[in-house]
Amino acid sequence: MRYVLIAGMFLLSLILPGTLFHFWSWSGIKPDLLMLLTIYIAMHHRLLGSAIWGLGAGLFEDFYLGRNVGMYTLTLVVVAILSNWLAERWYRENFLLTTFMVFLVTAVGQILVSFLSLGAGLHWSLSDIGRLVIGVSLYNAILVPLTYPWIHQSFVRGWLRYRPRYER
């Protein structure tokens, strides 16, 4: 059941920004739900598992979007490693601290996406990059109080909790 839920959340995080959040965008800014899911998973897994999740999710998103293959792969691996590193040093039960961490890690990820996009030939101004980084980071941080309590409890005590083979 754990893997089915993770796969469902993964698919929703790819589909919802183009459908539901298209209507809830602020000046064209939508949340990066796959980055948010990567942060949550990296906070509750070990470093290698987090990096592998970021690699797989990034590759899938690159192929899903169909342009600039490798951009989201690199970004989500960096986001997963940074989230895991910060989660080891910060208290995961504190939702205010988690909100700040999501804002910070999303900002790093969006800056990386922006500069990789510039390297791929997109012509963005610095004001556009700043608006994108701040907007997506704020949007993801606003979603933390709505989503993180349920996901955290599920990773700790619920269906997303890892159970060793002998427990199953």
PDB file of C-alpha atoms in Angstrom:
ATOM      1  CA  MET A   1       0.000   0.000   0.000  1.00  0.00           C
ATOM      2  CA  ARG A   2       2.928   2.322   0.742  1.00  0.00           C
ATOM      3  CA  TYR A   3       4.239   2.198  -2.817  1.00  0.00           C
ATOM      4  CA  VAL A   4       0.777   2.664  -4.300  1.00  0.00           C
ATOM      5  CA  LEU A   5       0.283   5.829  -2.229  1.00  0.00           C
ATOM      6  CA  ILE A   6       3.691   7.203  -3.165  1.00  0.00           C
ATOM      7  CA  ALA A   7       3.007   6.490  -6.847  1.00  0.00           C
ATOM      8  CA  GLY A   8      -0.405   8.190  -6.547  1.00  0.00           C
ATOM      9  CA  MET A   9       1.105  11.265  -4.899  1.00  0.00           C
ATOM     10  CA  PHE A  10       3.805  11.319  -7.577  1.00  0.00           C
ATOM     11  CA  LEU A  11       1.249  11.258 -10.400  1.00  0.00           C
ATOM     12  CA  LEU A  12      -0.897  13.909  -8.713  1.00  0.00           C
ATOM     13  CA  SER A  13       2.143  16.138  -8.245  1.00  0.00           C
ATOM     14  CA  LEU A  14       2.762  15.952 -11.991  1.00  0.00           C
ATOM     15  CA  ILE A  15      -0.859  16.419 -13.076  1.00  0.00           C
ATOM     16  CA  LEU A  16      -2.244  19.003 -10.627  1.00  0.00           C
ATOM     17  CA  PRO A  17       0.025  21.971 -11.544  1.00  0.00           C
ATOM     18  CA  GLY A  18      -1.221  21.839 -15.136  1.00  0.00           C
ATOM     19  CA  THR A  19      -4.882  21.331 -14.250  1.00  0.00           C
ATOM     20  CA  LEU A  20      -6.202  22.496 -10.885  1.00  0.00           C
ATOM     21  CA  PHE A  21      -3.410  24.907  -9.985  1.00  0.00           C
ATOM     22  CA  HIS A  22      -3.671  26.493 -13.423  1.00  0.00           C
ATOM     23  CA  PHE A  23      -6.798  28.196 -12.073  1.00  0.00           C
ATOM     24  CA  TRP A  24      -5.175  28.994  -8.704  1.00  0.00           C
ATOM     25  CA  SER A  25      -2.024  30.565 -10.094  1.00  0.00           C
ATOM     26  CA  TRP A  26      -0.829  33.965  -8.939  1.00  0.00           C
ATOM     27  CA  SER A  27       0.428  35.979 -11.906  1.00  0.00           C
ATOM     28  CA  GLY A  28       1.254  32.733 -13.672  1.00  0.00           C
ATOM     29  CA  ILE A  29       3.108  31.302 -10.641  1.00  0.00           C
ATOM     30  CA  LYS A  30       2.128  27.762  -9.673  1.00  0.00           C
ATOM     31  CA  PRO A  31       3.567  25.532  -6.961  1.00  0.00           C
ATOM     32  CA  ASP A  32       6.169  22.939  -7.823  1.00  0.00           C
ATOM     33  CA  LEU A  33       4.408  19.978  -6.248  1.00  0.00           C
ATOM     34  CA  LEU A  34       6.994  17.430  -7.348  1.00  0.00           C
ATOM     35  CA  MET A  35       9.706  19.455  -5.640  1.00  0.00           C
ATOM     36  CA  LEU A  36       7.519  19.642  -2.521  1.00  0.00           C
ATOM     37  CA  LEU A  37       6.972  15.872  -2.585  1.00  0.00           C
ATOM     38  CA  THR A  38      10.713  15.327  -3.070  1.00  0.00           C
ATOM     39  CA  ILE A  39      11.412  17.500  -0.025  1.00  0.00           C
ATOM     40  CA  TYR A  40       8.908  15.541   2.078  1.00  0.00           C
ATOM     41  CA  ILE A  41      10.264  12.171   0.997  1.00  0.00           C
ATOM     42  CA  ALA A  42      13.875  13.273   1.536  1.00  0.00           C
ATOM     43  CA  MET A  43      13.011  14.425   5.048  1.00  0.00           C
ATOM     44  CA  HIS A  44      11.782  10.949   5.960  1.00  0.00           C
ATOM     45  CA  HIS A  45      14.350   8.729   4.190  1.00  0.00           C
ATOM     46  CA  ARG A  46      18.074   8.175   4.225  1.00  0.00           C
ATOM     47  CA  LEU A  47      20.463  10.060   1.972  1.00  0.00           C
ATOM     48  CA  LEU A  48      20.862   7.381  -0.693  1.00  0.00           C
ATOM     49  CA  GLY A  49      17.117   6.719  -0.921  1.00  0.00           C
ATOM     50  CA  SER A  50      16.461  10.451  -1.134  1.00  0.00           C
ATOM     51  CA  ALA A  51      18.998  10.926  -3.919  1.00  0.00           C
ATOM     52  CA  ILE A  52      17.596   7.958  -5.848  1.00  0.00           C
ATOM     53  CA  TRP A  53      14.060   9.342  -5.456  1.00  0.00           C
ATOM     54  CA  GLY A  54      15.229  12.761  -6.711  1.00  0.00           C
ATOM     55  CA  LEU A  55      16.985  11.137  -9.660  1.00  0.00           C
ATOM     56  CA  GLY A  56      13.978   9.024 -10.660  1.00  0.00           C
ATOM     57  CA  ALA A  57      11.417  11.772 -10.128  1.00  0.00           C
ATOM     58  CA  GLY A  58      13.581  14.271 -12.009  1.00  0.00           C
ATOM     59  CA  LEU A  59      14.069  11.941 -14.969  1.00  0.00           C
ATOM     60  CA  PHE A  60      10.362  11.226 -15.116  1.00  0.00           C
ATOM     61  CA  GLU A  61       9.527  14.941 -14.970  1.00  0.00           C
ATOM     62  CA  ASP A  62      12.082  15.716 -17.679  1.00  0.00           C
ATOM     63  CA  PHE A  63      10.529  13.121 -19.978  1.00  0.00           C
ATOM     64  CA  TYR A  64       7.008  14.219 -19.000  1.00  0.00           C
ATOM     65  CA  LEU A  65       7.721  17.849 -19.891  1.00  0.00           C
ATOM     66  CA  GLY A  66       9.722  16.818 -22.952  1.00  0.00           C
ATOM     67  CA  ARG A  67      12.259  19.590 -22.983  1.00  0.00           C
ATOM     68  CA  ASN A  68      15.700  20.180 -21.495  1.00  0.00           C
ATOM     69  CA  VAL A  69      16.242  16.599 -20.368  1.00  0.00           C
ATOM     70  CA  GLY A  70      18.457  16.568 -17.288  1.00  0.00           C
ATOM     71  CA  MET A  71      17.407  19.932 -15.891  1.00  0.00           C
ATOM     72  CA  TYR A  72      14.888  18.637 -13.359  1.00  0.00           C
ATOM     73  CA  THR A  73      16.953  15.508 -12.767  1.00  0.00           C
ATOM     74  CA  LEU A  74      19.881  17.540 -11.495  1.00  0.00           C
ATOM     75  CA  THR A  75      17.608  19.940  -9.636  1.00  0.00           C
ATOM     76  CA  LEU A  76      15.622  17.279  -7.776  1.00  0.00           C
ATOM     77  CA  VAL A  77      18.771  15.358  -6.815  1.00  0.00           C
ATOM     78  CA  VAL A  78      20.225  18.556  -5.310  1.00  0.00           C
ATOM     79  CA  VAL A  79      16.893  19.327  -3.604  1.00  0.00           C
ATOM     80  CA  ALA A  80      16.686  15.797  -2.162  1.00  0.00           C
ATOM     81  CA  ILE A  81      20.255  15.863  -0.825  1.00  0.00           C
ATOM     82  CA  LEU A  82      19.843  19.359   0.656  1.00  0.00           C
ATOM     83  CA  SER A  83      16.482  18.460   2.232  1.00  0.00           C
ATOM     84  CA  ASN A  84      17.892  15.297   3.754  1.00  0.00           C
ATOM     85  CA  TRP A  85      20.914  17.162   5.093  1.00  0.00           C
ATOM     86  CA  LEU A  86      18.747  19.872   6.674  1.00  0.00           C
ATOM     87  CA  ALA A  87      16.229  17.370   8.073  1.00  0.00           C
ATOM     88  CA  GLU A  88      19.017  15.581   9.922  1.00  0.00           C
ATOM     89  CA  ARG A  89      19.920  18.839  11.661  1.00  0.00           C
ATOM     90  CA  TRP A  90      16.455  20.323  12.219  1.00  0.00           C
ATOM     91  CA  TYR A  91      13.465  19.134  14.172  1.00  0.00           C
ATOM     92  CA  ARG A  92      10.897  17.638  11.780  1.00  0.00           C
ATOM     93  CA  GLU A  93       7.985  17.998  14.204  1.00  0.00           C
ATOM     94  CA  ASN A  94       8.195  21.797  14.143  1.00  0.00           C
ATOM     95  CA  PHE A  95       5.893  22.884  11.305  1.00  0.00           C
ATOM     96  CA  LEU A  96       7.118  26.492  11.315  1.00  0.00           C
ATOM     97  CA  LEU A  97      10.706  25.329  10.870  1.00  0.00           C
ATOM     98  CA  THR A  98       9.583  22.880   8.178  1.00  0.00           C
ATOM     99  CA  THR A  99       7.795  25.714   6.369  1.00  0.00           C
ATOM    100  CA  PHE A 100      10.987  27.783   6.418  1.00  0.00           C
ATOM    101  CA  MET A 101      12.995  24.787   5.227  1.00  0.00           C
ATOM    102  CA  VAL A 102      10.595  24.186   2.317  1.00  0.00           C
ATOM    103  CA  PHE A 103      10.844  27.868   1.366  1.00  0.00           C
ATOM    104  CA  LEU A 104      14.635  27.762   1.489  1.00  0.00           C
ATOM    105  CA  VAL A 105      15.076  24.477  -0.396  1.00  0.00           C
ATOM    106  CA  THR A 106      12.471  25.427  -3.009  1.00  0.00           C
ATOM    107  CA  ALA A 107      14.292  28.724  -3.559  1.00  0.00           C
ATOM    108  CA  VAL A 108      17.579  26.861  -4.103  1.00  0.00           C
ATOM    109  CA  GLY A 109      15.851  24.456  -6.498  1.00  0.00           C
ATOM    110  CA  GLN A 110      14.151  27.224  -8.457  1.00  0.00           C
ATOM    111  CA  ILE A 111      17.417  29.191  -8.714  1.00  0.00           C
ATOM    112  CA  LEU A 112      19.060  26.062 -10.106  1.00  0.00           C
ATOM    113  CA  VAL A 113      16.188  25.566 -12.588  1.00  0.00           C
ATOM    114  CA  SER A 114      16.448  29.208 -13.640  1.00  0.00           C
ATOM    115  CA  PHE A 115      20.184  29.121 -14.283  1.00  0.00           C
ATOM    116  CA  LEU A 116      19.967  25.773 -16.071  1.00  0.00           C
ATOM    117  CA  SER A 117      17.207  27.302 -18.228  1.00  0.00           C
ATOM    118  CA  LEU A 118      19.465  30.237 -19.037  1.00  0.00           C
ATOM    119  CA  GLY A 119      22.168  27.764 -20.000  1.00  0.00           C
ATOM    120  CA  ALA A 120      19.677  25.948 -22.237  1.00  0.00           C
ATOM    121  CA  GLY A 121      19.039  29.138 -24.175  1.00  0.00           C
ATOM    122  CA  LEU A 122      15.925  30.620 -22.575  1.00  0.00           C
ATOM    123  CA  HIS A 123      16.057  34.380 -22.320  1.00  0.00           C
ATOM    124  CA  TRP A 124      14.824  35.394 -18.871  1.00  0.00           C
ATOM    125  CA  SER A 125      15.524  38.660 -17.160  1.00  0.00           C
ATOM    126  CA  LEU A 126      16.743  38.765 -13.575  1.00  0.00           C
ATOM    127  CA  SER A 127      13.417  40.235 -12.497  1.00  0.00           C
ATOM    128  CA  ASP A 128      11.586  37.260 -14.039  1.00  0.00           C
ATOM    129  CA  ILE A 129      13.926  34.849 -12.259  1.00  0.00           C
ATOM    130  CA  GLY A 130      13.454  36.658  -8.957  1.00  0.00           C
ATOM    131  CA  ARG A 131       9.683  36.693  -9.342  1.00  0.00           C
ATOM    132  CA  LEU A 132       9.660  32.984 -10.190  1.00  0.00           C
ATOM    133  CA  VAL A 133      11.953  31.976  -7.322  1.00  0.00           C
ATOM    134  CA  ILE A 134      10.115  33.999  -4.684  1.00  0.00           C
ATOM    135  CA  GLY A 135       6.657  33.128  -6.034  1.00  0.00           C
ATOM    136  CA  VAL A 136       7.141  29.363  -6.242  1.00  0.00           C
ATOM    137  CA  SER A 137       8.966  29.293  -2.907  1.00  0.00           C
ATOM    138  CA  LEU A 138       6.149  31.192  -1.200  1.00  0.00           C
ATOM    139  CA  TYR A 139       3.484  29.027  -2.833  1.00  0.00           C
ATOM    140  CA  ASN A 140       5.206  25.808  -1.711  1.00  0.00           C
ATOM    141  CA  ALA A 141       5.695  27.238   1.798  1.00  0.00           C
ATOM    142  CA  ILE A 142       2.000  28.158   2.001  1.00  0.00           C
ATOM    143  CA  LEU A 143       1.087  24.565   1.123  1.00  0.00           C
ATOM    144  CA  VAL A 144       3.177  23.127   3.999  1.00  0.00           C
ATOM    145  CA  PRO A 145       0.638  23.722   6.828  1.00  0.00           C
ATOM    146  CA  LEU A 146      -2.055  22.134   4.649  1.00  0.00           C
ATOM    147  CA  THR A 147      -0.098  19.058   3.548  1.00  0.00           C
ATOM    148  CA  TYR A 148       2.815  18.346   5.865  1.00  0.00           C
ATOM    149  CA  PRO A 149       0.954  17.315   9.052  1.00  0.00           C
ATOM    150  CA  TRP A 150      -0.858  14.504   7.230  1.00  0.00           C
ATOM    151  CA  ILE A 151       2.168  13.350   5.279  1.00  0.00           C
ATOM    152  CA  HIS A 152       4.458  13.478   8.315  1.00  0.00           C
ATOM    153  CA  GLN A 153       2.031  11.475  10.449  1.00  0.00           C
ATOM    154  CA  SER A 154       1.653   8.951   7.659  1.00  0.00           C
ATOM    155  CA  PHE A 155       5.440   8.548   7.412  1.00  0.00           C
ATOM    156  CA  VAL A 156       5.737   8.188  11.185  1.00  0.00           C
ATOM    157  CA  ARG A 157       2.688   6.057  12.033  1.00  0.00           C
ATOM    158  CA  GLY A 158       0.574   5.562   8.930  1.00  0.00           C
ATOM    159  CA  TRP A 159       0.576   3.894   5.559  1.00  0.00           C
ATOM    160  CA  LEU A 160       3.739   5.578   4.316  1.00  0.00           C
ATOM    161  CA  ARG A 161       5.797   4.213   7.215  1.00  0.00           C
ATOM    162  CA  TYR A 162       8.564   1.901   6.134  1.00  0.00           C
ATOM    163  CA  ARG A 163       8.141  -1.580   7.543  1.00  0.00           C
ATOM    164  CA  PRO A 164      10.995  -4.071   7.323  1.00  0.00           C
ATOM    165  CA  ARG A 165      10.285  -7.306   5.489  1.00  0.00           C
ATOM    166  CA  TYR A 166       9.922  -9.362   8.699  1.00  0.00           C
ATOM    167  CA  GLU A 167       7.166  -7.001   9.934  1.00  0.00           C
ATOM    168  CA  ARG A 168       5.070  -7.393   6.798  1.00  0.00           C
TER     169      ARG A 168
END
